[in-house]
PDB file of C-alpha atoms in Angstrom:
ATOM      1  CA  MET A   1     128.970  26.654  16.092  1.00 94.00           C
ATOM      2  CA  LYS A   2     128.527  22.505  16.147  1.00 98.00           C
ATOM      3  CA  ASN A   3     130.325  20.218  13.508  1.00 98.00           C
ATOM      4  CA  PHE A   4     127.702  17.741  11.523  1.00 98.00           C
ATOM      5  CA  ALA A   5     128.981  14.522   9.543  1.00 98.00           C
ATOM      6  CA  LEU A   6     125.726  13.499   7.404  1.00 98.00           C
ATOM      7  CA  ILE A   7     125.650   9.592   5.835  1.00 98.00           C
ATOM      8  CA  GLY A   8     122.513   9.418   3.082  1.00 98.00           C
ATOM      9  CA  ALA A   9     123.342  12.448   1.488  1.00 98.00           C
ATOM     10  CA  ALA A  10     121.515  11.684  -1.727  1.00 97.00           C
ATOM     11  CA  GLY A  11     118.644  10.727  -0.722  1.00 93.00           C
ATOM     12  CA  TYR A  12     115.125  12.347  -1.014  1.00 92.00           C
ATOM     13  CA  ILE A  13     115.257  13.865   2.615  1.00 95.00           C
ATOM     14  CA  ALA A  14     119.407  14.821   2.864  1.00 97.00           C
ATOM     15  CA  PRO A  15     118.409  18.325   1.687  1.00 97.00           C
ATOM     16  CA  ARG A  16     115.523  19.378   4.207  1.00 96.00           C
ATOM     17  CA  HIS A  17     118.672  18.008   6.682  1.00 98.00           C
ATOM     18  CA  MET A  18     121.693  20.116   5.198  1.00 98.00           C
ATOM     19  CA  LYS A  19     119.571  23.131   4.827  1.00 97.00           C
ATOM     20  CA  ALA A  20     118.757  22.766   8.619  1.00 98.00           C
ATOM     21  CA  ILE A  21     122.081  22.730   9.624  1.00 98.00           C
ATOM     22  CA  LYS A  22     123.100  25.744   7.648  1.00 98.00           C
ATOM     23  CA  GLU A  23     119.834  27.381   9.040  1.00 97.00           C
ATOM     24  CA  THR A  24     120.869  26.678  12.331  1.00 98.00           C
ATOM     25  CA  ASP A  25     124.498  27.846  11.702  1.00 98.00           C
ATOM     26  CA  ASN A  26     126.456  24.812  11.988  1.00 98.00           C
ATOM     27  CA  ASN A  27     128.869  23.188   9.717  1.00 98.00           C
ATOM     28  CA  LEU A  28     129.068  20.305   7.518  1.00 98.00           C
ATOM     29  CA  LEU A  29     132.286  18.617   7.560  1.00 98.00           C
ATOM     30  CA  ALA A  30     131.679  15.512   5.601  1.00 98.00           C
ATOM     31  CA  ALA A  31     128.858  13.543   4.143  1.00 98.00           C
ATOM     32  CA  MET A  32     128.745   9.904   2.657  1.00 98.00           C
ATOM     33  CA  ASP A  33     126.570   8.267  -0.027  1.00 98.00           C
ATOM     34  CA  ARG A  34     127.229   5.034  -1.938  1.00 97.00           C
ATOM     35  CA  CYS A  35     125.631   7.104  -4.724  1.00 96.00           C
ATOM     36  CA  ASP A  36     127.340  10.245  -5.580  1.00 96.00           C
ATOM     37  CA  SER A  37     124.687  12.382  -7.429  1.00 95.00           C
ATOM     38  CA  VAL A  38     125.200  14.948  -4.413  1.00 97.00           C
ATOM     39  CA  GLY A  39     125.509  18.097  -5.999  1.00 96.00           C
ATOM     40  CA  ILE A  40     122.925  19.609  -3.843  1.00 97.00           C
ATOM     41  CA  ILE A  41     125.787  19.699  -1.013  1.00 98.00           C
ATOM     42  CA  ASP A  42     127.512  22.391  -3.142  1.00 98.00           C
ATOM     43  CA  SER A  43     124.158  24.948  -2.628  1.00 97.00           C
ATOM     44  CA  TYR A  44     124.801  24.834   1.094  1.00 98.00           C
ATOM     45  CA  PHE A  45     128.205  23.441   2.042  1.00 98.00           C
ATOM     46  CA  PRO A  46     130.822  23.336  -0.922  1.00 98.00           C
ATOM     47  CA  ASP A  47     133.569  22.621   1.280  1.00 97.00           C
ATOM     48  CA  ALA A  48     132.098  19.700   2.744  1.00 98.00           C
ATOM     49  CA  ASP A  49     134.640  16.577   2.295  1.00 98.00           C
ATOM     50  CA  PHE A  50     132.535  13.737   0.476  1.00 98.00           C
ATOM     51  CA  PHE A  51     132.776   9.515   0.083  1.00 98.00           C
ATOM     52  CA  THR A  52     131.039   7.200  -1.476  1.00 98.00           C
ATOM     53  CA  GLU A  53     132.718   4.149   1.188  1.00 98.00           C
ATOM     54  CA  PHE A  54     132.040   4.090   4.489  1.00 98.00           C
ATOM     55  CA  GLU A  55     135.648   2.754   5.566  1.00 98.00           C
ATOM     56  CA  ARG A  56     136.954   6.110   3.599  1.00 98.00           C
ATOM     57  CA  PHE A  57     134.416   8.206   5.505  1.00 98.00           C
ATOM     58  CA  ASP A  58     134.845   6.383   8.792  1.00 98.00           C
ATOM     59  CA  ARG A  59     139.089   6.944   8.536  1.00 98.00           C
ATOM     60  CA  HIS A  60     138.147  10.586   7.802  1.00 98.00           C
ATOM     61  CA  VAL A  61     136.177  11.457  10.878  1.00 97.00           C
ATOM     62  CA  ASP A  62     138.530   9.678  12.997  1.00 96.00           C
ATOM     63  CA  LYS A  63     141.196  11.736  11.915  1.00 96.00           C
ATOM     64  CA  LEU A  64     138.930  15.039  12.128  1.00 96.00           C
ATOM     65  CA  ARG A  65     138.843  13.731  16.055  1.00 93.00           C
ATOM     66  CA  ARG A  66     142.655  12.825  16.382  1.00 94.00           C
ATOM     67  CA  LYS A  67     142.881  16.770  15.055  1.00 94.00           C
ATOM     68  CA  GLY A  68     140.531  18.003  17.812  1.00 93.00           C
ATOM     69  CA  GLU A  69     137.727  18.694  15.213  1.00 93.00           C
ATOM     70  CA  ASN A  70     135.266  16.410  16.702  1.00 95.00           C
ATOM     71  CA  ILE A  71     131.948  15.464  15.241  1.00 98.00           C
ATOM     72  CA  ASP A  72     129.391  17.117  17.305  1.00 98.00           C
ATOM     73  CA  TYR A  73     125.984  15.551  15.408  1.00 98.00           C
ATOM     74  CA  VAL A  74     126.060  12.996  12.783  1.00 98.00           C
ATOM     75  CA  SER A  75     122.535  13.441  10.714  1.00 98.00           C
ATOM     76  CA  ILE A  76     121.454  10.180   9.169  1.00 98.00           C
ATOM     77  CA  CYS A  77     119.330  10.046   6.104  1.00 98.00           C
ATOM     78  CA  SER A  78     120.134   6.485   5.010  1.00 98.00           C
ATOM     79  CA  PRO A  79     118.222   3.756   4.167  1.00 97.00           C
ATOM     80  CA  ASN A  80     115.587   2.301   6.839  1.00 98.00           C
ATOM     81  CA  TYR A  81     117.284  -0.822   7.421  1.00 98.00           C
ATOM     82  CA  LEU A  82     120.565   0.804   7.891  1.00 98.00           C
ATOM     83  CA  HIS A  83     119.545   3.278  10.558  1.00 98.00           C
ATOM     84  CA  ASP A  84     120.252   1.200  13.617  1.00 98.00           C
ATOM     85  CA  ALA A  85     124.187   0.565  12.459  1.00 98.00           C
ATOM     86  CA  HIS A  86     124.873   4.552  11.331  1.00 98.00           C
ATOM     87  CA  ILE A  87     123.482   5.101  14.863  1.00 98.00           C
ATOM     88  CA  ARG A  88     125.434   2.885  16.496  1.00 98.00           C
ATOM     89  CA  TRP A  89     127.985   3.958  14.414  1.00 98.00           C
ATOM     90  CA  ALA A  90     127.664   7.645  15.355  1.00 98.00           C
ATOM     91  CA  LEU A  91     127.250   7.380  18.854  1.00 98.00           C
ATOM     92  CA  ARG A  92     130.680   5.458  18.856  1.00 97.00           C
ATOM     93  CA  SER A  93     131.909   7.581  17.692  1.00 97.00           C
ATOM     94  CA  GLY A  94     131.256  10.559  20.209  1.00 97.00           C
ATOM     95  CA  ALA A  95     128.714  12.170  18.282  1.00 98.00           C
ATOM     96  CA  ASP A  96     125.290  12.709  19.131  1.00 98.00           C
ATOM     97  CA  ALA A  97     122.798  10.804  16.105  1.00 98.00           C
ATOM     98  CA  ILE A  98     119.996  12.952  14.420  1.00 98.00           C
ATOM     99  CA  CYS A  99     117.702   9.968  12.386  1.00 98.00           C
ATOM    100  CA  GLU A 100     115.078  10.192  10.281  1.00 97.00           C
ATOM    101  CA  LYS A 101     111.913   8.105  10.295  1.00 95.00           C
ATOM    102  CA  PRO A 102     111.510   5.085  11.039  1.00 97.00           C
ATOM    103  CA  LEU A 103     114.181   5.538  13.793  1.00 97.00           C
ATOM    104  CA  VAL A 104     114.647   1.554  13.762  1.00 98.00           C
ATOM    105  CA  LEU A 105     112.407  -0.806  12.402  1.00 97.00           C
ATOM    106  CA  ASN A 106     111.599  -3.002  15.811  1.00 96.00           C
ATOM    107  CA  PRO A 107     111.492  -2.254  19.212  1.00 96.00           C
ATOM    108  CA  TRP A 108     114.152  -4.628  20.461  1.00 96.00           C
ATOM    109  CA  ASN A 109     116.398  -2.322  18.183  1.00 97.00           C
ATOM    110  CA  ILE A 110     115.272   0.341  20.614  1.00 98.00           C
ATOM    111  CA  ASP A 111     116.409  -1.527  23.541  1.00 97.00           C
ATOM    112  CA  GLY A 112     120.115  -1.605  22.339  1.00 97.00           C
ATOM    113  CA  LEU A 113     120.389   1.634  21.089  1.00 98.00           C
ATOM    114  CA  GLU A 114     119.424   2.825  25.186  1.00 98.00           C
ATOM    115  CA  GLU A 115     122.149   0.181  26.129  1.00 98.00           C
ATOM    116  CA  ILE A 116     124.746   2.243  23.933  1.00 98.00           C
ATOM    117  CA  GLU A 117     123.317   5.709  25.167  1.00 98.00           C
ATOM    118  CA  LYS A 118     124.155   4.493  28.427  1.00 98.00           C
ATOM    119  CA  GLU A 119     128.091   3.428  27.713  1.00 97.00           C
ATOM    120  CA  THR A 120     128.761   6.273  25.343  1.00 98.00           C
ATOM    121  CA  GLY A 121     126.973   9.107  27.118  1.00 98.00           C
ATOM    122  CA  LYS A 122     125.454   9.876  24.144  1.00 98.00           C
ATOM    123  CA  LYS A 123     122.135  10.933  22.785  1.00 98.00           C
ATOM    124  CA  VAL A 124     119.636  10.090  19.824  1.00 98.00           C
ATOM    125  CA  TYR A 125     117.144  12.354  18.658  1.00 98.00           C
ATOM    126  CA  ASN A 126     114.397  11.097  15.820  1.00 98.00           C
ATOM    127  CA  ILE A 127     112.850  13.879  13.759  1.00 97.00           C
ATOM    128  CA  LEU A 128     109.049  13.330  14.305  1.00 96.00           C
ATOM    129  CA  GLN A 129     108.397  17.029  12.681  1.00 93.00           C
ATOM    130  CA  LEU A 130     104.496  16.369  12.702  1.00 93.00           C
ATOM    131  CA  ARG A 131     104.797  17.028  16.434  1.00 96.00           C
ATOM    132  CA  LEU A 132     105.835  20.457  15.817  1.00 95.00           C
ATOM    133  CA  HIS A 133     102.917  21.292  13.313  1.00 93.00           C
ATOM    134  CA  PRO A 134     101.319  24.398  14.944  1.00 91.00           C
ATOM    135  CA  SER A 135      97.879  22.824  13.616  1.00 90.00           C
ATOM    136  CA  ILE A 136      98.967  19.371  15.043  1.00 93.00           C
ATOM    137  CA  ILE A 137     100.063  21.108  18.451  1.00 94.00           C
ATOM    138  CA  ALA A 138      96.402  23.480  18.476  1.00 93.00           C
ATOM    139  CA  LEU A 139      94.918  19.523  18.041  1.00 95.00           C
ATOM    140  CA  LYS A 140      96.553  18.355  20.871  1.00 97.00           C
ATOM    141  CA  GLU A 141      95.870  21.646  22.912  1.00 97.00           C
ATOM    142  CA  LYS A 142      92.363  21.304  22.366  1.00 97.00           C
ATOM    143  CA  VAL A 143      91.872  16.881  22.629  1.00 97.00           C
ATOM    144  CA  GLN A 144      93.809  17.796  26.047  1.00 97.00           C
ATOM    145  CA  LYS A 145      91.194  20.398  27.077  1.00 97.00           C
ATOM    146  CA  GLU A 146      88.460  18.139  26.220  1.00 97.00           C
ATOM    147  CA  LEU A 147      89.748  15.292  28.089  1.00 97.00           C
ATOM    148  CA  GLN A 148      90.256  17.248  31.122  1.00 97.00           C
ATOM    149  CA  GLU A 149      86.639  17.436  31.004  1.00 96.00           C
ATOM    150  CA  ASP A 150      85.556  13.778  30.117  1.00 97.00           C
ATOM    151  CA  PRO A 151      88.419  11.334  30.091  1.00 96.00           C
ATOM    152  CA  ASN A 152      87.097   9.109  28.696  1.00 96.00           C
ATOM    153  CA  LYS A 153      85.843  10.201  25.717  1.00 97.00           C
ATOM    154  CA  ILE A 154      86.643   8.381  22.717  1.00 98.00           C
ATOM    155  CA  TYR A 155      87.575  10.440  19.200  1.00 98.00           C
ATOM    156  CA  ASP A 156      86.622   8.408  15.779  1.00 98.00           C
ATOM    157  CA  ILE A 157      89.470   8.951  13.609  1.00 98.00           C
ATOM    158  CA  ASP A 158      89.881   8.577   9.865  1.00 97.00           C
ATOM    159  CA  LEU A 159      93.451   8.635   8.386  1.00 96.00           C
ATOM    160  CA  THR A 160      94.071   8.794   4.615  1.00 96.00           C
ATOM    161  CA  TYR A 161      97.317   8.792   3.050  1.00 95.00           C
ATOM    162  CA  LEU A 162      97.970   8.448  -1.213  1.00 95.00           C
ATOM    163  CA  THR A 163     101.130   9.672  -2.103  1.00 94.00           C
ATOM    164  CA  SER A 164     101.502   8.349  -5.536  1.00 95.00           C
ATOM    165  CA  ARG A 165     104.909   6.394  -6.596  1.00 95.00           C
ATOM    166  CA  GLY A 166     105.939   5.351  -9.884  1.00 94.00           C
ATOM    167  CA  HIS A 167     107.621   1.921 -11.161  1.00 95.00           C
ATOM    168  CA  TRP A 168     111.298   2.933  -9.745  1.00 95.00           C
ATOM    169  CA  TYR A 169     109.765   2.620  -5.959  1.00 95.00           C
ATOM    170  CA  PHE A 170     109.047  -1.477  -5.953  1.00 95.00           C
ATOM    171  CA  VAL A 171     112.977  -1.836  -7.428  1.00 96.00           C
ATOM    172  CA  SER A 172     114.321   0.387  -4.877  1.00 96.00           C
ATOM    173  CA  TRP A 173     115.039  -0.619  -1.317  1.00 96.00           C
ATOM    174  CA  LYS A 174     111.634   1.345  -0.491  1.00 95.00           C
ATOM    175  CA  GLY A 175     109.667  -1.708  -1.723  1.00 95.00           C
ATOM    176  CA  ASP A 176     111.788  -4.246  -0.187  1.00 96.00           C
ATOM    177  CA  GLU A 177     109.753  -5.031   3.403  1.00 95.00           C
ATOM    178  CA  ASN A 178     112.924  -5.960   4.682  1.00 95.00           C
ATOM    179  CA  LYS A 179     114.817  -2.972   3.731  1.00 97.00           C
ATOM    180  CA  SER A 180     112.197  -0.494   3.822  1.00 96.00           C
ATOM    181  CA  GLY A 181     109.504  -1.983   7.119  1.00 96.00           C
ATOM    182  CA  GLY A 182     106.816  -1.841   4.206  1.00 95.00           C
ATOM    183  CA  ILE A 183     104.509   0.776   3.363  1.00 96.00           C
ATOM    184  CA  ALA A 184     102.917   1.241   6.997  1.00 96.00           C
ATOM    185  CA  THR A 185     106.252   1.566   8.272  1.00 96.00           C
ATOM    186  CA  ASN A 186     107.905   3.713   5.549  1.00 94.00           C
ATOM    187  CA  ILE A 187     105.462   6.201   5.074  1.00 94.00           C
ATOM    188  CA  GLY A 188     102.976   6.366   8.195  1.00 95.00           C
ATOM    189  CA  ILE A 189     104.763   6.213  10.403  1.00 96.00           C
ATOM    190  CA  HIS A 190     104.536   9.896  11.297  1.00 94.00           C
ATOM    191  CA  PHE A 191     101.234   9.830  11.464  1.00 95.00           C
ATOM    192  CA  TYR A 192     100.992   6.957  14.106  1.00 97.00           C
ATOM    193  CA  ASP A 193     103.493   8.876  16.149  1.00 97.00           C
ATOM    194  CA  MET A 194     101.256  11.849  16.009  1.00 96.00           C
ATOM    195  CA  LEU A 195      98.056  10.221  16.636  1.00 97.00           C
ATOM    196  CA  SER A 196      99.500   8.027  19.794  1.00 97.00           C
ATOM    197  CA  TRP A 197     101.046  11.507  21.015  1.00 97.00           C
ATOM    198  CA  ILE A 198      97.445  12.842  20.980  1.00 98.00           C
ATOM    199  CA  PHE A 199      95.131  10.314  21.589  1.00 98.00           C
ATOM    200  CA  GLY A 200      96.914   8.089  24.006  1.00 97.00           C
ATOM    201  CA  GLU A 201      98.830   4.495  23.737  1.00 94.00           C
ATOM    202  CA  ILE A 202      97.523   1.644  21.161  1.00 95.00           C
ATOM    203  CA  GLU A 203      95.177  -0.791  22.728  1.00 97.00           C
ATOM    204  CA  GLU A 204      94.339  -2.842  20.103  1.00 97.00           C
ATOM    205  CA  ASN A 205      95.869  -3.338  16.338  1.00 98.00           C
ATOM    206  CA  ILE A 206      93.946  -4.806  13.265  1.00 98.00           C
ATOM    207  CA  VAL A 207      95.016  -4.996   9.603  1.00 98.00           C
ATOM    208  CA  HIS A 208      92.585  -5.514   6.817  1.00 98.00           C
ATOM    209  CA  ILE A 209      94.262  -4.854   3.843  1.00 97.00           C
ATOM    210  CA  LYS A 210      98.172  -5.438   2.915  1.00 96.00           C
ATOM    211  CA  THR A 211      98.965  -5.360  -0.676  1.00 94.00           C
ATOM    212  CA  PRO A 212     102.546  -4.302  -2.077  1.00 91.00           C
ATOM    213  CA  TYR A 213     100.697  -0.737  -2.906  1.00 94.00           C
ATOM    214  CA  ALA A 214      98.249  -0.392   0.063  1.00 96.00           C
ATOM    215  CA  ASN A 215      97.987  -1.432   4.261  1.00 97.00           C
ATOM    216  CA  ALA A 216      94.647  -0.311   5.940  1.00 98.00           C
ATOM    217  CA  GLY A 217      93.311  -1.361   9.240  1.00 98.00           C
ATOM    218  CA  PHE A 218      92.152  -0.102  12.679  1.00 98.00           C
ATOM    219  CA  MET A 219      93.981   0.752  15.943  1.00 98.00           C
ATOM    220  CA  LYS A 220      92.134   1.193  18.937  1.00 98.00           C
ATOM    221  CA  LEU A 221      93.706   4.350  21.276  1.00 98.00           C
ATOM    222  CA  LYS A 222      93.070   5.182  25.010  1.00 98.00           C
ATOM    223  CA  ASN A 223      90.994   7.801  23.548  1.00 98.00           C
ATOM    224  CA  ALA A 224      90.310   6.975  19.735  1.00 98.00           C
ATOM    225  CA  ASN A 225      89.367   4.465  17.134  1.00 98.00           C
ATOM    226  CA  VAL A 226      91.254   5.086  13.930  1.00 98.00           C
ATOM    227  CA  ARG A 227      90.621   3.819  10.513  1.00 98.00           C
ATOM    228  CA  TRP A 228      93.620   4.703   8.500  1.00 98.00           C
ATOM    229  CA  PHE A 229      94.050   3.899   4.748  1.00 98.00           C
ATOM    230  CA  LEU A 230      97.962   4.318   3.741  1.00 98.00           C
ATOM    231  CA  SER A 231      98.784   3.869  -0.229  1.00 97.00           C
ATOM    232  CA  VAL A 232     101.330   4.394  -2.906  1.00 96.00           C
ATOM    233  CA  LYS A 233      99.100   3.626  -5.839  1.00 96.00           C
ATOM    234  CA  TYR A 234      97.860   6.541  -8.135  1.00 95.00           C
ATOM    235  CA  ASP A 235      94.639   4.828  -8.959  1.00 94.00           C
ATOM    236  CA  TYR A 236      93.211   5.082  -5.519  1.00 95.00           C
ATOM    237  CA  ILE A 237      93.388   9.158  -5.486  1.00 94.00           C
ATOM    238  CA  PRO A 238      89.955  10.634  -5.602  1.00 93.00           C
ATOM    239  CA  GLU A 239      88.937  11.484  -9.308  1.00 93.00           C
ATOM    240  CA  GLU A 240      88.813  15.159  -7.871  1.00 92.00           C
ATOM    241  CA  ILE A 241      92.176  15.438  -6.501  1.00 91.00           C
ATOM    242  CA  LYS A 242      93.344  13.736  -9.855  1.00 94.00           C
ATOM    243  CA  GLN A 243      91.800  16.513 -11.552  1.00 94.00           C
ATOM    244  CA  LYS A 244      93.563  19.005 -10.028  1.00 92.00           C
ATOM    245  CA  GLY A 245      97.152  17.682 -11.062  1.00 93.00           C
ATOM    246  CA  GLN A 246      98.035  16.169  -7.615  1.00 91.00           C
ATOM    247  CA  ARG A 247      99.646  13.355  -7.066  1.00 92.00           C
ATOM    248  CA  THR A 248      99.262  13.076  -3.241  1.00 91.00           C
ATOM    249  CA  TYR A 249      95.863  12.764  -0.904  1.00 92.00           C
ATOM    250  CA  ARG A 250      96.470  13.446   2.703  1.00 90.00           C
ATOM    251  CA  SER A 251      93.398  13.781   4.703  1.00 91.00           C
ATOM    252  CA  ILE A 252      92.532  12.942   8.892  1.00 94.00           C
ATOM    253  CA  THR A 253      89.511  13.610  10.089  1.00 95.00           C
ATOM    254  CA  VAL A 254      88.650  13.589  14.047  1.00 96.00           C
ATOM    255  CA  ASN A 255      84.617  13.405  14.472  1.00 96.00           C
ATOM    256  CA  GLY A 256      84.113  14.426  11.085  1.00 93.00           C
ATOM    257  CA  GLU A 257      85.839  17.362  11.458  1.00 93.00           C
ATOM    258  CA  GLU A 258      88.714  17.977   8.791  1.00 91.00           C
ATOM    259  CA  ILE A 259      92.557  18.704  10.196  1.00 87.00           C
ATOM    260  CA  GLU A 260      93.817  20.898   7.857  1.00 72.00           C
ATOM    261  CA  PHE A 261      97.545  20.711   7.873  1.00 69.00           C
ATOM    262  CA  SER A 262      98.895  20.270   4.207  1.00 65.00           C
ATOM    263  CA  GLY A 263     100.702  23.559   4.473  1.00 63.00           C
ATOM    264  CA  GLY A 264     103.621  24.739   7.238  1.00 59.00           C
ATOM    265  CA  PHE A 265     105.896  21.425   6.362  1.00 64.00           C
ATOM    266  CA  THR A 266     108.524  23.550   4.872  1.00 68.00           C
ATOM    267  CA  ASP A 267     110.640  24.557   8.141  1.00 86.00           C
ATOM    268  CA  LEU A 268     109.772  21.438  10.350  1.00 94.00           C
ATOM    269  CA  HIS A 269     113.317  20.015   9.871  1.00 96.00           C
ATOM    270  CA  THR A 270     115.120  23.400  10.698  1.00 96.00           C
ATOM    271  CA  LYS A 271     112.757  23.851  13.915  1.00 96.00           C
ATOM    272  CA  SER A 272     113.436  20.028  14.883  1.00 97.00           C
ATOM    273  CA  TYR A 273     117.256  20.981  14.645  1.00 98.00           C
ATOM    274  CA  GLU A 274     116.594  24.013  16.963  1.00 97.00           C
ATOM    275  CA  GLU A 275     115.089  21.852  19.205  1.00 97.00           C
ATOM    276  CA  ILE A 276     117.475  19.191  19.383  1.00 98.00           C
ATOM    277  CA  LEU A 277     120.066  21.987  19.315  1.00 97.00           C
ATOM    278  CA  LYS A 278     118.227  23.279  22.926  1.00 96.00           C
ATOM    279  CA  GLY A 279     118.156  19.665  24.238  1.00 92.00           C
ATOM    280  CA  ASN A 280     114.605  19.054  23.407  1.00 94.00           C
ATOM    281  CA  GLY A 281     114.814  17.176  20.897  1.00 96.00           C
ATOM    282  CA  PHE A 282     112.868  13.902  21.066  1.00 97.00           C
ATOM    283  CA  GLY A 283     114.721  10.627  21.586  1.00 97.00           C
ATOM    284  CA  LEU A 284     114.076   6.858  21.900  1.00 98.00           C
ATOM    285  CA  LYS A 285     111.439   6.920  24.356  1.00 97.00           C
ATOM    286  CA  GLU A 286     109.322   9.182  21.744  1.00 97.00           C
ATOM    287  CA  ALA A 287     110.078   7.000  19.163  1.00 97.00           C
ATOM    288  CA  ARG A 288     108.949   3.378  20.464  1.00 96.00           C
ATOM    289  CA  ASN A 289     105.342   3.275  20.711  1.00 95.00           C
ATOM    290  CA  SER A 290     105.134   4.335  16.997  1.00 96.00           C
ATOM    291  CA  ILE A 291     108.085   1.704  16.683  1.00 97.00           C
ATOM    292  CA  GLU A 292     105.771  -0.960  18.043  1.00 97.00           C
ATOM    293  CA  ILE A 293     102.696  -0.250  16.187  1.00 97.00           C
ATOM    294  CA  VAL A 294     104.515  -0.197  12.851  1.00 97.00           C
ATOM    295  CA  SER A 295     106.435  -3.736  13.745  1.00 97.00           C
ATOM    296  CA  THR A 296     102.908  -5.140  15.018  1.00 97.00           C
ATOM    297  CA  ILE A 297     101.456  -3.837  11.548  1.00 97.00           C
ATOM    298  CA  ARG A 298     103.986  -5.458   9.807  1.00 96.00           C
ATOM    299  CA  HIS A 299     104.087  -9.239  11.345  1.00 95.00           C
ATOM    300  CA  LEU A 300      99.833  -9.092  11.588  1.00 97.00           C
ATOM    301  CA  GLU A 301      97.808 -11.390   8.945  1.00 97.00           C
ATOM    302  CA  PRO A 302      94.981  -9.264   7.324  1.00 97.00           C
ATOM    303  CA  ILE A 303      91.162 -10.361   7.967  1.00 97.00           C
ATOM    304  CA  GLY A 304      89.555  -8.623   4.623  1.00 95.00           C
ATOM    305  CA  LEU A 305      86.901  -6.521   5.112  1.00 95.00           C
ATOM    306  CA  ARG A 306      85.426  -7.187   8.469  1.00 94.00           C
ATOM    307  CA  GLY A 307      84.998  -5.179  11.617  1.00 95.00           C
ATOM    308  CA  GLU A 308      85.305  -1.155  11.337  1.00 95.00           C
ATOM    309  CA  TYR A 309      87.413  -0.652   7.860  1.00 97.00           C
ATOM    310  CA  HIS A 310      88.403   2.425   6.411  1.00 97.00           C
ATOM    311  CA  PRO A 311      85.941   3.238   3.132  1.00 96.00           C
ATOM    312  CA  PHE A 312      88.806   2.848   0.893  1.00 96.00           C
ATOM    313  CA  CYS A 313      89.876  -0.357   1.423  1.00 96.00           C
ATOM    314  CA  LYS A 314      86.431  -1.131  -1.537  1.00 93.00           C
ATOM    315  CA  LYS A 315      89.172   0.259  -3.775  1.00 90.00           C
ATOM    316  CA  VAL A 316      91.500  -2.625  -3.206  1.00 90.00           C
ATOM    317  CA  ILE A 317      88.824  -5.477  -3.514  1.00 80.00           C
ATOM    318  CA  ASP A 318      86.879  -4.225  -6.320  1.00 73.00           C
ATOM    319  CA  GLU A 319      90.075  -4.544  -8.608  1.00 68.00           C
TER     320      GLU A 319
END
């Protein structure tokens, strides 16, 4: 049984980490969040100590270490802009870090973490659960087989992800680009990771639209041309999806064929933890591609509706 600590216990994603720790037969000793709405802990680890001040949490973990109750892993579910600092703290506290996406906001943050890994001998793991999704694994295997026959094959891909958010989103840290990294970083990074994992490293990155509600662009990967559209605005969701009462629309087409992966997400965090505990988790090297992609998107100026743009871009222009 391994001992865990968790930072960001009140966040949306934290219960999936608590569940994963429980289902892999490990123990959560301590959790921390500035917000105290963390009653969900009782469903998993009612005896875990909880702190709303990082200084007290730090002192408690240090006391545990001095008593011989070392923290083996720190799970990090805090706001994106704090990931780097919390990962550094975990490594220097003698624990491996398991961090939610995005691992960090900028590629040079990864360089710094690589140095601290070397100094401490501890590891950083990123939750990249789409790489463990059965449908995505099947797609990768199919593409690899086809590329063996034709290494120069280019796939045409449309990525569309709309996940409606209310007014709270723009009041919270998620709506502050300096803290979340913006829409592409906050809701798109898993998809960029998945696409570059399957179709190769990025060769060209263009942004067509960049508003508080939507980002859209085009990227050329080694073996794919990708038109992408991401939004948190309900109005952009197709009418047939709205009529079903749904507030999320997710679609990836490869050469006109829809890739179905709407299901199968429930246990991916637990699978991620299982792989990490076996020493097979995704580390800094695996995280770098998607971090470089979103960092570039954040700094690019949008060019408007020119070139290969996603058809949903017209929804924004027509407003």
